[in-house]
């Protein structure tokens, strides 16, 4: 967690979640950004990080930045997000061909 210079939202956390393919990162982004943050004391932004060395390649890293008024609000929001992320990943594992193909080749 980093301390922000934003006086309204001084507590900041950035989460980066790698996915096996850029398409799965995009699917997760679309599924997770639908749910709005319930508290006005917390804000979040989603993005898919561009690759650092080659900008022509699509990225498979989902980046989420949380900002909150207190550490407690940040913790509550991130815990809730992790539950949603877990659900999205479980659904991908059950239903998506890319995830199953990746799991079979690494096992």
mmCIF file of C-alpha atoms in Angstrom:
data_model
loop_
_atom_site.group_PDB
_atom_site.id
_atom_site.type_symbol
_atom_site.label_atom_id
_atom_site.label_comp_id
_atom_site.label_asym_id
_atom_site.label_seq_id
_atom_site.Cartn_x
_atom_site.Cartn_y
_atom_site.Cartn_z
ATOM 1 C CA UNK A 1 0.000 0.000 0.000
ATOM 2 C CA UNK A 2 1.277 3.457 -0.854
ATOM 3 C CA UNK A 3 0.468 6.790 0.701
ATOM 4 C CA UNK A 4 -1.112 9.168 -1.800
ATOM 5 C CA UNK A 5 -0.729 12.906 -2.060
ATOM 6 C CA UNK A 6 -4.504 13.072 -2.640
ATOM 7 C CA UNK A 7 -5.869 14.483 0.624
ATOM 8 C CA UNK A 8 -9.393 13.197 -0.032
ATOM 9 C CA UNK A 9 -8.237 9.592 -0.643
ATOM 10 C CA UNK A 10 -4.866 9.193 1.122
ATOM 11 C CA UNK A 11 -4.788 5.358 1.206
ATOM 12 C CA UNK A 12 -3.893 3.703 -2.097
ATOM 13 C CA UNK A 13 -3.401 0.111 -3.225
ATOM 14 C CA UNK A 14 -2.571 -1.168 -6.689
ATOM 15 C CA UNK A 15 -3.264 -4.792 -7.585
ATOM 16 C CA UNK A 16 -1.896 -6.434 -10.727
ATOM 17 C CA UNK A 17 -3.430 -9.755 -11.771
ATOM 18 C CA UNK A 18 -1.765 -11.708 -14.606
ATOM 19 C CA UNK A 19 -3.956 -13.886 -16.816
ATOM 20 C CA UNK A 20 -2.894 -16.612 -19.259
ATOM 21 C CA UNK A 21 -4.064 -14.608 -22.296
ATOM 22 C CA UNK A 22 -4.945 -10.994 -23.129
ATOM 23 C CA UNK A 23 -8.497 -12.112 -23.970
ATOM 24 C CA UNK A 24 -9.015 -13.499 -20.460
ATOM 25 C CA UNK A 25 -7.681 -10.282 -18.936
ATOM 26 C CA UNK A 26 -10.191 -8.352 -21.037
ATOM 27 C CA UNK A 27 -13.044 -10.680 -20.027
ATOM 28 C CA UNK A 28 -12.164 -10.247 -16.349
ATOM 29 C CA UNK A 29 -12.008 -6.470 -16.784
ATOM 30 C CA UNK A 30 -15.460 -6.371 -18.356
ATOM 31 C CA UNK A 31 -16.945 -8.674 -15.711
ATOM 32 C CA UNK A 32 -15.458 -6.843 -12.724
ATOM 33 C CA UNK A 33 -15.949 -3.222 -13.735
ATOM 34 C CA UNK A 34 -19.725 -3.655 -13.974
ATOM 35 C CA UNK A 35 -20.076 -3.596 -10.191
ATOM 36 C CA UNK A 36 -19.727 -0.053 -8.934
ATOM 37 C CA UNK A 37 -18.026 0.702 -5.647
ATOM 38 C CA UNK A 38 -20.769 0.953 -3.014
ATOM 39 C CA UNK A 39 -19.063 3.472 -0.737
ATOM 40 C CA UNK A 40 -18.311 7.072 -1.718
ATOM 41 C CA UNK A 41 -15.274 6.735 0.571
ATOM 42 C CA UNK A 42 -13.577 4.430 -1.957
ATOM 43 C CA UNK A 43 -12.717 4.822 -5.635
ATOM 44 C CA UNK A 44 -11.171 2.342 -8.027
ATOM 45 C CA UNK A 45 -9.924 2.297 -11.587
ATOM 46 C CA UNK A 46 -9.393 -0.663 -13.884
ATOM 47 C CA UNK A 47 -6.941 -0.938 -16.750
ATOM 48 C CA UNK A 48 -5.057 -3.505 -18.744
ATOM 49 C CA UNK A 49 -1.380 -2.664 -18.516
ATOM 50 C CA UNK A 50 0.426 -2.130 -21.795
ATOM 51 C CA UNK A 51 3.570 -4.255 -22.055
ATOM 52 C CA UNK A 52 6.710 -2.407 -21.001
ATOM 53 C CA UNK A 53 9.032 -3.621 -23.745
ATOM 54 C CA UNK A 54 6.785 -4.152 -26.778
ATOM 55 C CA UNK A 55 3.745 -1.917 -27.244
ATOM 56 C CA UNK A 56 2.491 -3.944 -30.223
ATOM 57 C CA UNK A 57 1.722 -6.964 -28.035
ATOM 58 C CA UNK A 58 -1.551 -7.094 -26.103
ATOM 59 C CA UNK A 59 -1.124 -7.322 -22.345
ATOM 60 C CA UNK A 60 -2.534 -10.011 -20.105
ATOM 61 C CA UNK A 61 -2.155 -8.080 -16.817
ATOM 62 C CA UNK A 62 -5.271 -6.580 -15.243
ATOM 63 C CA UNK A 63 -4.439 -3.568 -13.058
ATOM 64 C CA UNK A 64 -6.767 -2.249 -10.365
ATOM 65 C CA UNK A 65 -6.022 0.864 -8.346
ATOM 66 C CA UNK A 66 -7.966 1.476 -5.157
ATOM 67 C CA UNK A 67 -8.075 4.781 -3.282
ATOM 68 C CA UNK A 68 -9.826 5.181 0.060
ATOM 69 C CA UNK A 69 -10.263 7.641 2.876
ATOM 70 C CA UNK A 70 -9.070 5.180 5.553
ATOM 71 C CA UNK A 71 -7.106 1.947 5.736
ATOM 72 C CA UNK A 72 -10.207 0.182 7.019
ATOM 73 C CA UNK A 73 -12.305 1.255 4.033
ATOM 74 C CA UNK A 74 -9.484 0.182 1.719
ATOM 75 C CA UNK A 75 -9.309 -3.247 3.371
ATOM 76 C CA UNK A 76 -13.081 -3.786 3.162
ATOM 77 C CA UNK A 77 -13.194 -2.771 -0.507
ATOM 78 C CA UNK A 78 -10.208 -4.917 -1.496
ATOM 79 C CA UNK A 79 -11.578 -7.947 0.396
ATOM 80 C CA UNK A 80 -14.859 -7.621 -1.475
ATOM 81 C CA UNK A 81 -13.012 -7.241 -4.783
ATOM 82 C CA UNK A 82 -10.942 -10.370 -4.091
ATOM 83 C CA UNK A 83 -14.127 -12.374 -3.572
ATOM 84 C CA UNK A 84 -15.465 -11.131 -6.917
ATOM 85 C CA UNK A 85 -12.139 -11.824 -8.634
ATOM 86 C CA UNK A 86 -12.113 -15.346 -7.212
ATOM 87 C CA UNK A 87 -15.605 -15.963 -8.603
ATOM 88 C CA UNK A 88 -14.623 -14.681 -12.070
ATOM 89 C CA UNK A 89 -11.530 -16.913 -12.128
ATOM 90 C CA UNK A 90 -13.521 -19.958 -10.972
ATOM 91 C CA UNK A 91 -16.044 -19.394 -13.774
ATOM 92 C CA UNK A 92 -13.204 -19.057 -16.284
ATOM 93 C CA UNK A 93 -11.683 -22.318 -15.060
ATOM 94 C CA UNK A 94 -15.016 -24.108 -15.454
ATOM 95 C CA UNK A 95 -16.215 -22.645 -18.743
ATOM 96 C CA UNK A 96 -13.387 -21.099 -20.738
ATOM 97 C CA UNK A 97 -11.355 -23.110 -23.238
ATOM 98 C CA UNK A 98 -8.218 -20.917 -22.926
ATOM 99 C CA UNK A 99 -7.929 -21.509 -19.187
ATOM 100 C CA UNK A 100 -8.446 -25.251 -19.561
ATOM 101 C CA UNK A 101 -5.862 -25.403 -22.349
ATOM 102 C CA UNK A 102 -3.336 -23.488 -20.259
ATOM 103 C CA UNK A 103 -3.942 -25.679 -17.210
ATOM 104 C CA UNK A 104 -3.538 -28.881 -19.236
ATOM 105 C CA UNK A 105 -0.254 -27.813 -20.816
ATOM 106 C CA UNK A 106 1.299 -26.787 -17.483
ATOM 107 C CA UNK A 107 0.149 -29.851 -15.543
#
